[in-house]
Amino acid sequence: MSLCPIDHTALQNTGCPVSANAAAFDPFEGPYQVDPAASLRWSRDEEPVFFSPETGYWVVTRYEDVKAVFRDNILFSPSIALEKITPVSDEATATLAKYDYAMSRTLVNEDEPAHMPRRRVLMDPFTPKELVHHEPMVRRLTREYVDRFVETGRADLVDEMLWEVPLTVALHFLGVPEEDMDELRKYSIAHTVNTWGRPAPEQQVAVAEAVGKFWQYAGQVLEKMRRDPSGHGWMPFGIRMQQEQPDVVTDSYLHSMMMAGIVAAHETTANASANAFRLLLENRGVWEEICADPSLIPNAVEECLRHSGSVAAWRRLVTADTTIGGIDIPEGSKLLIVTSSANHDERHFDNGDEFDIRRENSSDHLTFGYGSHQCLGKNLARMEMQIFLEEFTKRLPHMELVPNQEFTYLPNTSFRGPDHVLVQWDPAKNPERTDPSILDNRQPVKIGEPSKTNLARTVTVDAITPAADGVVRVTLSDPSGKALPKWTPGSHIDVDLGDLSRQYSLCGDPNDLSTYEIAVLEEPESRGGSRYVHRTLEAGHTLRMRGPRNHFKLDPDAERYVFIAGGIGVTPITAMADHAKAVGRDYEIHYCGRDVATMALLDRLTADHGDRLTVHASAAGNRLDIPALLATPVDGTQIYSCGPERLLSALEEACAHWPEDSLHVEHFTSNLATLDPANEHSFEVELRDSGLTIQVAADQTVLDALRASNIDIQSDCEEGLCGSCEAPVLDGEVDHRDMVLTKAERAQNKSMMTCCSRACGTKVTLAL
Ligand code: HEM
Ligand code: FES
């Protein structure tokens, strides 16, 4: 206990406060090496911030605490991120000196104010628009490596592919010439052991030898690049930036970055990929699901990064006395922030230990860190992992883990991946033997964070029946008879119809998850979606759908509901009325249409809600008198409407004197995606957590500007309807243009939809 930071003389009879579990914590062996998240469950539950005498570090294990540490890079300095966790012996230090080893700060362990200017200058090659250029190279390498063993029936995925491909991709990304790749490959592992491992004293010298050689070789390659810095890649780019801003991108920095860049890009991705293959093959059902439906791959990658990430823990130095999770932490303390534990924290991830590729918030994981130092290469890593999985699910779907193999890990605190992953398969069953054309099937790579709500599934069309003139009712079910996801009244699904994606509200029974029901009106102006349903779709066909999502939620606390449906807008209203009846709430339904023959679901509404229903058919002359209906505001009443814009704007006008947010509407369409630069102004967006200020041009959305700066943000509709691009607002007035936020929410100014809303003035500040 000699390392205990607490003054024992002052403790008198209370004894050392380091608990037995904390005293036993050893990140180099035992349970942490087997499964870091499971080994720290006790801590997440009982002692989320504890001092570890074994390492001299304070260990932080809960999601919110780990994220809070990442968020504040001044109070929690990253300067120790690459510090050797095991002190270097004198002999090893001498060995390193022999090679003039002078590794200094790189991005990841640089404090402000030096870090952000450098990050900004060097960020461009990581933006999505630049990364797309690497996709053919990653695909080519992946194909070549799989070709080597696809006919053999057995492989060690790590040795035969996952180690080398990410390294080669990293070298390409950095712009290292092919002829130097082999040499650099040799040295890279030594660096991990040197930084995060616990090499025995005799091993330390050998490791130092390799690291020294790595340093020298990196210097030579850099010199060669300097002679002609016109090439592609991050290093030549850095050299060119140095010519423009020599104070920001220094010589010593470039040399260190050359070496650290390889490690940052290589082992992290190699390990993450090996973890992903192990996890997916151990969960055979999930593996088979992504083989059958490769569009699930981007989400599977994200869930693998959450569940079994390749960076298990990261480090920060406390620069002033503070508290974390209610525990006082003195200035100068070192923190081990255990991202692998945070990623399993039930307080943030429901059933955190479960591997669920349809999890809504997988991408909240902290495997890439967070805030101003968040991994710059995250989207290159995601791209590689997606392409690997695509190639294997296509070519070796029948591959399985060799039974009873023992997975071993290089003992260290941070970088985590199995040394070997042995797989086997029967080459006679390789799909490409019977159908070589499968090799041409390609999934689009999803650059950036996959959308929570963008998970596709296949459904079978059970029946298509007439529901009114020009309207059909379509029932859908899971092809294997599994229950469909739960939904609430007001939810819709996105259905792919030919090349189009269309949204339809669910109108069936939310308690019956064996089928979904939608009603589709054939629209003369249809861009093809409704015509396809009416003319081409048949029972027995399959469709791809995403969702359900709900942006038209029923307020459960309202005392009374007024439902107003216009035409096919009756679909969500039907589900809402069913719910109001089921929970015994007072409600009335006004259903407006041209004539009753065209009004879908009328029979059902009449049967189930007859006494509550008023039908307004304009052809019969009984049009709804909206001003009369809403003349007197009624306390506790909430109005819900879905229908054409004409109806919704009339309602908005008629509700002007009602309490704020009494009216809830769902629009069929939106024109928010069109931006008229002549009528817009440019403004600044400050990103507080990332330490960036970005410009949004008059012809650009905030969403586009965020993406161009490598900030991940989800989006689905990109026209202000769905809410997936929401960002938290800290300061600055927002010109809200979406159809998601209520008036009260707009007035609070706590969040904005980045795909359409803008700044009223010259600046907004976001918590991103
Ligand atoms: C930083 C993880 C792949 C380049 C980081 C950090 C982590 C991380 C944990 C520190 C974050 C923080 O302090 O908030 C990973 C994982 C990867 C991966 C798990 C693969 C699955 C890559 C790749 C590249 C890369 C492929 C380069 C092509 C960087 C750089 C930084 C960084 C340059 C420093 C950013 C800064 O401090 O401003 N990464 N990384 N990483 N990573 Fe990655
Ligand atoms: Fe749908 Fe912005 S992406 S509201």
CSV table of C-alpha atoms in Angstrom, one decimal, residues 76-472:
chain,number,residue,atom,x,y,z
A,76,PHE,CA,-8.0,16.6,-17.3
A,77,SER,CA,-4.9,16.9,-19.4
A,78,PRO,CA,-4.2,14.2,-22.1
A,79,SER,CA,-0.4,14.7,-21.6
A,80,ILE,CA,0.1,11.3,-20.0
A,81,ALA,CA,-1.9,9.4,-22.7
A,82,LEU,CA,1.2,7.8,-24.2
A,83,GLU,CA,3.4,7.8,-21.0
A,84,LYS,CA,4.9,4.4,-20.4
A,85,ILE,CA,2.7,2.7,-17.9
A,86,THR,CA,5.6,0.6,-16.7
A,87,PRO,CA,8.7,2.7,-15.8
A,88,VAL,CA,11.5,2.2,-18.2
A,89,SER,CA,14.7,0.5,-16.9
A,90,ASP,CA,18.0,2.4,-17.1
A,91,GLU,CA,19.3,-0.1,-19.6
A,92,ALA,CA,16.3,0.4,-21.9
A,93,THR,CA,16.6,4.2,-21.6
A,94,ALA,CA,20.2,3.9,-22.7
A,95,THR,CA,19.2,1.7,-25.6
A,96,LEU,CA,16.7,4.3,-26.7
A,97,ALA,CA,19.2,7.1,-26.4
A,98,LYS,CA,21.5,5.2,-28.7
A,99,TYR,CA,19.0,5.7,-31.5
A,100,ASP,CA,18.4,9.4,-30.6
A,101,TYR,CA,14.9,8.4,-29.7
A,102,ALA,CA,13.1,11.7,-29.1
A,103,MET,CA,9.4,10.9,-29.3
A,104,SER,CA,7.6,14.1,-28.3
A,105,ARG,CA,4.0,15.3,-28.3
A,106,THR,CA,1.7,14.1,-31.0
A,107,LEU,CA,-1.9,15.2,-31.2
A,108,VAL,CA,-3.3,12.7,-28.8
A,109,ASN,CA,-1.2,13.8,-25.8
A,110,GLU,CA,-0.8,17.5,-26.6
A,111,ASP,CA,-2.3,20.1,-24.3
A,112,GLU,CA,-3.9,23.3,-25.3
A,113,PRO,CA,-3.3,25.9,-26.6
A,114,ALA,CA,-1.0,24.0,-28.9
A,115,HIS,CA,-3.3,21.1,-29.7
A,116,MET,CA,-6.4,22.6,-31.4
A,117,PRO,CA,-4.6,24.8,-33.9
A,118,ARG,CA,-2.6,21.7,-35.0
A,119,ARG,CA,-5.7,19.5,-35.1
A,120,ARG,CA,-7.5,22.0,-37.2
A,121,VAL,CA,-4.6,22.3,-39.7
A,122,LEU,CA,-4.2,18.6,-40.0
A,123,MET,CA,-7.8,17.5,-40.0
A,124,ASP,CA,-8.7,17.8,-43.7
A,125,PRO,CA,-7.5,14.3,-44.8
A,126,PHE,CA,-9.9,12.7,-42.3
A,127,THR,CA,-13.1,14.4,-43.5
A,128,PRO,CA,-15.7,12.2,-45.2
A,129,LYS,CA,-15.1,13.8,-48.6
A,130,GLU,CA,-11.4,12.9,-48.4
A,131,LEU,CA,-11.9,9.4,-47.0
A,132,VAL,CA,-14.0,8.2,-49.9
A,133,HIS,CA,-10.9,8.2,-52.0
A,134,HIS,CA,-9.5,5.4,-49.8
A,135,GLU,CA,-12.4,3.1,-50.3
A,136,PRO,CA,-11.1,1.4,-53.5
A,137,MET,CA,-7.7,0.8,-51.8
A,138,VAL,CA,-9.3,-0.8,-48.7
A,139,ARG,CA,-11.5,-3.0,-50.9
A,140,ARG,CA,-8.6,-4.1,-53.1
A,141,LEU,CA,-6.4,-5.1,-50.1
A,142,THR,CA,-9.3,-6.9,-48.5
A,143,ARG,CA,-10.1,-8.8,-51.6
A,144,GLU,CA,-6.4,-9.8,-52.2
A,145,TYR,CA,-6.0,-11.1,-48.6
A,146,VAL,CA,-9.2,-13.2,-48.6
A,147,ASP,CA,-8.2,-14.6,-52.1
A,148,ARG,CA,-5.1,-16.0,-50.5
A,149,PHE,CA,-7.0,-18.4,-48.1
A,150,VAL,CA,-10.6,-18.6,-49.3
A,151,GLU,CA,-9.9,-22.0,-50.8
A,152,THR,CA,-8.0,-23.5,-47.9
A,153,GLY,CA,-10.7,-24.1,-45.4
A,154,ARG,CA,-8.9,-22.7,-42.4
A,155,ALA,CA,-7.2,-19.5,-41.4
A,156,ASP,CA,-5.9,-17.4,-38.5
A,157,LEU,CA,-7.7,-14.2,-39.3
A,158,VAL,CA,-5.3,-12.2,-37.3
A,159,ASP,CA,-2.0,-13.6,-38.7
A,160,GLU,CA,-3.3,-13.9,-42.2
A,161,MET,CA,-5.2,-10.7,-42.6
A,162,LEU,CA,-6.3,-8.5,-39.8
A,163,TRP,CA,-2.9,-7.6,-38.7
A,164,GLU,CA,-1.5,-6.7,-42.0
A,165,VAL,CA,-4.4,-5.0,-43.8
A,166,PRO,CA,-5.0,-2.2,-41.3
A,167,LEU,CA,-1.2,-1.6,-41.2
A,168,THR,CA,-1.0,-1.4,-44.9
A,169,VAL,CA,-4.1,0.9,-45.0
A,170,ALA,CA,-2.5,3.0,-42.3
A,171,LEU,CA,0.7,3.3,-44.4
A,172,HIS,CA,-1.2,4.2,-47.5
A,173,PHE,CA,-3.2,6.8,-45.5
A,174,LEU,CA,0.0,8.3,-44.2
A,175,GLY,CA,1.4,8.3,-47.7
A,176,VAL,CA,4.4,5.9,-47.0
A,177,PRO,CA,5.9,4.6,-50.2
A,178,GLU,CA,5.3,0.8,-50.8
A,179,GLU,CA,9.0,0.0,-50.6
A,180,ASP,CA,9.2,1.1,-47.0
A,181,MET,CA,6.1,-0.7,-45.8
A,182,ASP,CA,7.7,-4.0,-44.9
A,183,GLU,CA,10.3,-2.4,-42.7
A,184,LEU,CA,7.9,-0.3,-40.8
A,185,ARG,CA,5.5,-3.2,-40.3
A,186,LYS,CA,8.2,-5.0,-38.3
A,187,TYR,CA,8.6,-2.4,-35.6
A,188,SER,CA,5.1,-1.4,-34.9
A,189,ILE,CA,4.2,-4.0,-32.2
A,190,ALA,CA,7.2,-3.0,-30.0
A,191,HIS,CA,5.7,0.4,-29.6
A,192,THR,CA,2.5,-1.0,-28.0
A,193,VAL,CA,4.4,-3.1,-25.4
A,194,ASN,CA,6.7,-0.1,-24.8
A,195,THR,CA,3.8,2.2,-24.0
A,196,TRP,CA,1.0,0.2,-22.5
A,197,GLY,CA,2.5,-3.1,-21.5
A,198,ARG,CA,4.5,-4.5,-18.6
A,199,PRO,CA,7.6,-5.9,-20.3
A,200,ALA,CA,9.9,-7.9,-18.0
A,201,PRO,CA,13.3,-6.1,-17.4
A,202,GLU,CA,15.1,-8.4,-19.9
A,203,GLN,CA,12.4,-7.9,-22.5
A,204,GLN,CA,12.5,-4.1,-22.0
A,205,VAL,CA,15.9,-3.8,-23.8
A,206,ALA,CA,14.7,-5.8,-26.8
A,207,VAL,CA,11.6,-3.7,-27.0
A,208,ALA,CA,13.7,-0.5,-26.7
A,209,GLU,CA,15.9,-1.8,-29.6
A,210,ALA,CA,12.9,-2.2,-31.9
A,211,VAL,CA,11.4,1.1,-30.8
A,212,GLY,CA,14.7,2.9,-31.5
A,213,LYS,CA,14.9,1.3,-34.9
A,214,PHE,CA,11.3,2.3,-35.6
A,215,TRP,CA,12.1,5.9,-34.7
A,216,GLN,CA,15.1,6.0,-37.0
A,217,TYR,CA,13.4,4.5,-39.9
A,218,ALA,CA,10.4,6.8,-39.5
A,219,GLY,CA,12.8,9.7,-39.7
A,220,GLN,CA,14.3,8.4,-42.9
A,221,VAL,CA,11.0,7.9,-44.6
A,222,LEU,CA,10.1,11.4,-43.5
A,223,GLU,CA,13.2,12.8,-45.1
A,224,LYS,CA,12.4,11.1,-48.3
A,225,MET,CA,8.9,12.6,-48.3
A,226,ARG,CA,10.4,16.1,-47.6
A,227,ARG,CA,12.3,15.9,-50.8
A,228,ASP,CA,9.0,15.5,-52.7
A,229,PRO,CA,6.1,16.4,-50.5
A,230,SER,CA,3.6,16.5,-53.4
A,231,GLY,CA,2.3,13.0,-52.8
A,232,HIS,CA,-1.0,11.8,-51.4
A,233,GLY,CA,-1.4,11.0,-47.7
A,234,TRP,CA,-1.5,12.6,-44.3
A,235,MET,CA,2.3,13.0,-43.9
A,236,PRO,CA,3.0,14.8,-47.2
A,237,PHE,CA,-0.1,16.9,-46.3
A,238,GLY,CA,1.5,17.6,-42.9
A,239,ILE,CA,4.8,18.6,-44.6
A,240,ARG,CA,2.9,21.0,-46.9
A,241,MET,CA,1.1,22.5,-43.9
A,242,GLN,CA,4.4,22.9,-42.2
A,243,GLN,CA,5.6,25.0,-45.1
A,244,GLU,CA,2.6,27.3,-44.5
A,245,GLN,CA,2.5,27.2,-40.7
A,246,PRO,CA,5.9,26.1,-39.4
A,247,ASP,CA,5.1,27.2,-35.8
A,248,VAL,CA,2.0,25.0,-35.7
A,249,VAL,CA,3.4,21.9,-37.4
A,250,THR,CA,7.0,21.6,-36.1
A,251,ASP,CA,9.8,19.2,-37.2
A,252,SER,CA,9.8,17.2,-34.0
A,253,TYR,CA,6.0,17.0,-34.3
A,254,LEU,CA,6.2,15.5,-37.8
A,255,HIS,CA,8.7,12.9,-36.8
A,256,SER,CA,6.7,11.8,-33.7
A,257,MET,CA,3.5,11.8,-35.7
A,258,MET,CA,5.0,9.6,-38.4
A,259,MET,CA,5.5,6.9,-35.7
A,260,ALA,CA,2.5,7.5,-33.5
A,261,GLY,CA,0.3,7.8,-36.6
A,262,ILE,CA,1.1,4.3,-37.6
A,263,VAL,CA,0.3,2.9,-34.2
A,264,ALA,CA,-2.8,5.0,-33.8
A,265,ALA,CA,-4.2,3.7,-37.1
A,266,HIS,CA,-2.9,0.2,-37.2
A,267,GLU,CA,-3.3,-1.7,-34.0
A,268,THR,CA,-6.5,0.0,-32.9
A,269,THR,CA,-8.2,-1.1,-36.1
A,270,ALA,CA,-6.5,-4.6,-36.3
A,271,ASN,CA,-7.6,-5.3,-32.7
A,272,ALA,CA,-11.1,-3.9,-33.2
A,273,SER,CA,-11.6,-6.1,-36.3
A,274,ALA,CA,-10.4,-9.2,-34.5
A,275,ASN,CA,-12.7,-8.5,-31.6
A,276,ALA,CA,-15.6,-8.0,-34.0
A,277,PHE,CA,-15.0,-11.3,-35.8
A,278,ARG,CA,-14.7,-13.2,-32.5
A,279,LEU,CA,-17.8,-11.6,-31.1
A,280,LEU,CA,-19.9,-12.1,-34.2
A,281,LEU,CA,-18.9,-15.7,-34.7
A,282,GLU,CA,-19.6,-16.4,-31.1
A,283,ASN,CA,-23.1,-15.0,-31.6
A,284,ARG,CA,-23.9,-17.2,-34.6
A,285,GLY,CA,-27.4,-15.9,-34.9
A,286,VAL,CA,-26.2,-12.3,-35.4
A,287,TRP,CA,-23.5,-13.5,-37.8
A,288,GLU,CA,-26.2,-15.2,-39.9
A,289,GLU,CA,-28.4,-12.1,-39.7
A,290,ILE,CA,-25.7,-9.9,-41.2
A,291,CYS,CA,-24.8,-12.5,-43.8
A,292,ALA,CA,-28.5,-12.5,-44.9
A,293,ASP,CA,-28.7,-8.7,-44.7
A,294,PRO,CA,-25.4,-6.9,-45.1
A,295,SER,CA,-27.1,-3.5,-44.7
A,296,LEU,CA,-26.9,-4.2,-41.0
A,297,ILE,CA,-23.1,-4.2,-41.1
A,298,PRO,CA,-22.5,-0.5,-40.2
A,299,ASN,CA,-24.6,-0.9,-37.1
A,300,ALA,CA,-23.0,-4.2,-36.3
A,301,VAL,CA,-19.6,-2.5,-36.5
A,302,GLU,CA,-20.7,0.2,-34.1
A,303,GLU,CA,-22.1,-2.3,-31.6
A,304,CYS,CA,-18.9,-4.4,-31.8
A,305,LEU,CA,-16.9,-1.2,-31.0
A,306,ARG,CA,-19.1,-0.6,-28.0
A,307,HIS,CA,-19.3,-4.2,-26.7
A,308,SER,CA,-15.7,-5.3,-27.4
A,309,GLY,CA,-13.8,-2.1,-28.3
A,310,SER,CA,-10.1,-2.2,-29.0
A,311,VAL,CA,-9.2,0.6,-26.7
A,312,ALA,CA,-10.1,-0.7,-23.2
A,313,ALA,CA,-8.9,2.4,-21.2
A,314,TRP,CA,-7.3,5.7,-21.7
A,315,ARG,CA,-5.4,8.1,-19.5
A,316,ARG,CA,-5.7,11.7,-18.2
A,317,LEU,CA,-3.8,13.8,-15.7
A,318,VAL,CA,-5.7,15.9,-13.2
A,319,THR,CA,-4.5,19.5,-13.3
A,320,ALA,CA,-6.4,21.0,-10.3
A,321,ASP,CA,-8.1,19.6,-7.2
A,322,THR,CA,-11.5,18.4,-8.3
A,323,THR,CA,-14.2,15.8,-7.8
A,324,ILE,CA,-15.2,13.0,-10.1
A,325,GLY,CA,-18.4,11.1,-9.3
A,326,GLY,CA,-18.5,12.8,-5.9
A,327,ILE,CA,-15.0,11.6,-5.0
A,328,ASP,CA,-12.3,14.3,-4.2
A,329,ILE,CA,-9.3,13.9,-6.5
A,330,PRO,CA,-6.2,15.9,-5.9
A,331,GLU,CA,-4.2,17.8,-8.5
A,332,GLY,CA,-1.5,15.7,-10.0
A,333,SER,CA,-3.5,12.5,-9.8
A,334,LYS,CA,-3.4,10.1,-12.8
A,335,LEU,CA,-6.6,8.7,-14.2
A,336,LEU,CA,-7.3,5.5,-15.9
A,337,ILE,CA,-10.6,6.1,-17.6
A,338,VAL,CA,-11.9,2.6,-18.5
A,339,THR,CA,-13.9,3.1,-21.7
A,340,SER,CA,-14.6,-0.6,-21.9
A,341,SER,CA,-16.4,-0.4,-18.6
A,342,ALA,CA,-18.2,2.8,-19.5
A,343,ASN,CA,-19.4,1.1,-22.6
A,344,HIS,CA,-21.2,-1.6,-20.6
A,345,ASP,CA,-22.6,0.8,-18.0
A,346,GLU,CA,-26.3,-0.1,-17.5
A,347,ARG,CA,-26.9,3.5,-16.6
A,348,HIS,CA,-26.4,4.5,-20.2
A,349,PHE,CA,-26.8,1.3,-22.2
A,350,ASP,CA,-29.8,-1.0,-21.4
A,351,ASN,CA,-28.6,-4.5,-20.8
A,352,GLY,CA,-25.1,-3.2,-21.4
A,353,ASP,CA,-23.5,-6.7,-21.5
A,354,GLU,CA,-25.9,-7.9,-24.3
A,355,PHE,CA,-24.6,-7.8,-27.8
A,356,ASP,CA,-27.4,-6.2,-29.8
A,357,ILE,CA,-26.8,-4.8,-33.3
A,358,ARG,CA,-30.1,-3.1,-33.3
A,359,ARG,CA,-29.3,-1.1,-30.1
A,360,GLU,CA,-30.4,2.5,-30.5
A,361,ASN,CA,-27.5,4.1,-28.9
A,362,SER,CA,-24.5,1.9,-29.8
A,363,SER,CA,-22.7,4.9,-31.3
A,364,ASP,CA,-22.6,6.7,-28.0
A,365,HIS,CA,-19.7,4.4,-27.1
A,366,LEU,CA,-16.4,5.9,-25.9
A,367,THR,CA,-14.1,3.6,-27.7
A,368,PHE,CA,-13.0,6.5,-29.9
A,369,GLY,CA,-12.7,8.9,-26.9
A,370,TYR,CA,-14.8,12.0,-26.9
A,371,GLY,CA,-14.5,15.8,-27.3
A,372,SER,CA,-11.5,17.7,-28.6
A,373,HIS,CA,-9.2,14.8,-28.8
A,374,GLN,CA,-11.7,12.3,-30.2
A,375,CYS,CA,-10.2,9.9,-32.6
A,376,LEU,CA,-9.6,11.6,-36.0
A,377,GLY,CA,-9.3,8.3,-37.8
A,378,LYS,CA,-12.6,6.8,-36.5
A,379,ASN,CA,-14.2,6.9,-40.0
A,380,LEU,CA,-11.3,5.2,-41.7
A,381,ALA,CA,-11.5,2.5,-39.0
A,382,ARG,CA,-15.2,2.1,-39.5
A,383,MET,CA,-14.8,1.9,-43.3
A,384,GLU,CA,-12.2,-0.8,-42.9
A,385,MET,CA,-14.3,-2.9,-40.5
A,386,GLN,CA,-17.4,-2.5,-42.7
A,387,ILE,CA,-15.5,-3.7,-45.8
A,388,PHE,CA,-13.9,-6.6,-44.0
A,389,LEU,CA,-17.3,-7.8,-42.7
A,390,GLU,CA,-18.9,-7.3,-46.1
A,391,GLU,CA,-16.2,-9.4,-47.8
A,392,PHE,CA,-16.5,-12.3,-45.3
A,393,THR,CA,-20.3,-12.3,-45.0
A,394,LYS,CA,-20.4,-12.5,-48.8
A,395,ARG,CA,-17.6,-15.1,-49.4
A,396,LEU,CA,-17.4,-17.1,-46.2
A,397,PRO,CA,-20.9,-17.0,-44.5
A,398,HIS,CA,-20.3,-20.6,-43.5
A,399,MET,CA,-17.1,-19.8,-41.6
A,400,GLU,CA,-17.0,-20.7,-37.9
A,401,LEU,CA,-14.6,-20.4,-35.0
A,402,VAL,CA,-12.4,-23.4,-34.6
A,403,PRO,CA,-13.9,-25.0,-31.5
A,404,ASN,CA,-12.2,-24.9,-28.1
A,405,GLN,CA,-9.6,-22.4,-29.0
A,406,GLU,CA,-8.2,-20.3,-26.2
A,407,PHE,CA,-8.1,-16.5,-26.9
A,408,THR,CA,-5.0,-14.8,-25.6
A,409,TYR,CA,-4.3,-11.1,-25.3
A,410,LEU,CA,-1.2,-9.0,-25.1
A,411,PRO,CA,-1.1,-7.9,-21.4
A,412,ASN,CA,-1.6,-4.2,-21.3
A,413,THR,CA,-4.1,-1.7,-20.0
A,414,SER,CA,-5.4,-0.2,-23.2
A,415,PHE,CA,-5.0,-1.9,-26.5
A,416,ARG,CA,-7.2,-5.0,-26.6
A,417,GLY,CA,-7.6,-7.7,-29.3
A,418,PRO,CA,-7.1,-11.5,-29.4
A,419,ASP,CA,-3.6,-12.6,-30.6
A,420,HIS,CA,-5.3,-15.2,-32.9
A,421,VAL,CA,-8.7,-15.9,-34.2
A,422,LEU,CA,-8.8,-19.4,-35.8
A,423,VAL,CA,-11.6,-20.1,-38.2
A,424,GLN,CA,-12.6,-23.0,-40.5
A,425,TRP,CA,-15.1,-23.7,-43.3
A,426,ASP,CA,-15.8,-26.2,-46.0
A,427,PRO,CA,-14.4,-24.6,-49.2
A,428,ALA,CA,-16.7,-26.9,-51.3
A,429,LYS,CA,-19.5,-24.7,-49.9
A,430,ASN,CA,-18.0,-21.4,-50.9
A,431,PRO,CA,-20.8,-19.5,-52.5
A,432,GLU,CA,-18.5,-18.1,-55.2
A,433,ARG,CA,-17.9,-21.6,-56.6
A,434,THR,CA,-21.5,-21.8,-57.8
A,435,ASP,CA,-22.1,-18.1,-58.3
A,436,PRO,CA,-19.0,-16.0,-59.0
A,437,SER,CA,-21.2,-13.0,-59.6
A,438,ILE,CA,-21.6,-12.6,-55.8
A,439,LEU,CA,-18.1,-11.1,-55.8
A,440,ASP,CA,-19.6,-8.0,-57.5
A,441,ASN,CA,-22.2,-7.3,-54.8
A,442,ARG,CA,-21.3,-4.2,-52.9
A,443,GLN,CA,-22.7,-2.5,-49.9
A,444,PRO,CA,-22.3,1.2,-49.8
A,445,VAL,CA,-19.8,2.2,-47.1
A,446,LYS,CA,-21.4,4.3,-44.5
A,447,ILE,CA,-18.9,7.0,-43.6
A,448,GLY,CA,-19.6,8.3,-40.2
A,449,GLU,CA,-21.9,7.3,-37.4
A,450,PRO,CA,-24.7,5.0,-38.4
A,451,SER,CA,-28.1,6.3,-37.8
A,452,LYS,CA,-30.0,4.9,-34.8
A,453,THR,CA,-33.1,4.7,-36.7
A,454,ASN,CA,-31.7,3.6,-40.0
A,455,LEU,CA,-31.6,-0.1,-39.2
A,456,ALA,CA,-33.3,-1.9,-42.1
A,457,ARG,CA,-35.1,-5.2,-41.8
A,458,THR,CA,-36.9,-7.3,-44.4
A,459,VAL,CA,-40.7,-7.8,-44.1
A,460,THR,CA,-43.1,-9.9,-46.1
A,461,VAL,CA,-46.2,-8.5,-47.5
A,462,ASP,CA,-49.0,-10.6,-46.1
A,463,ALA,CA,-51.9,-9.0,-47.8
A,464,ILE,CA,-52.9,-6.0,-49.9
A,465,THR,CA,-56.6,-5.2,-49.6
A,466,PRO,CA,-58.7,-2.2,-50.8
A,467,ALA,CA,-59.4,0.2,-48.0
A,468,ALA,CA,-61.3,2.9,-50.0
A,469,ASP,CA,-61.3,4.3,-53.5
A,470,GLY,CA,-57.6,4.7,-54.4
A,471,VAL,CA,-56.4,3.4,-51.0
A,472,VAL,CA,-55.0,0.0,-50.1
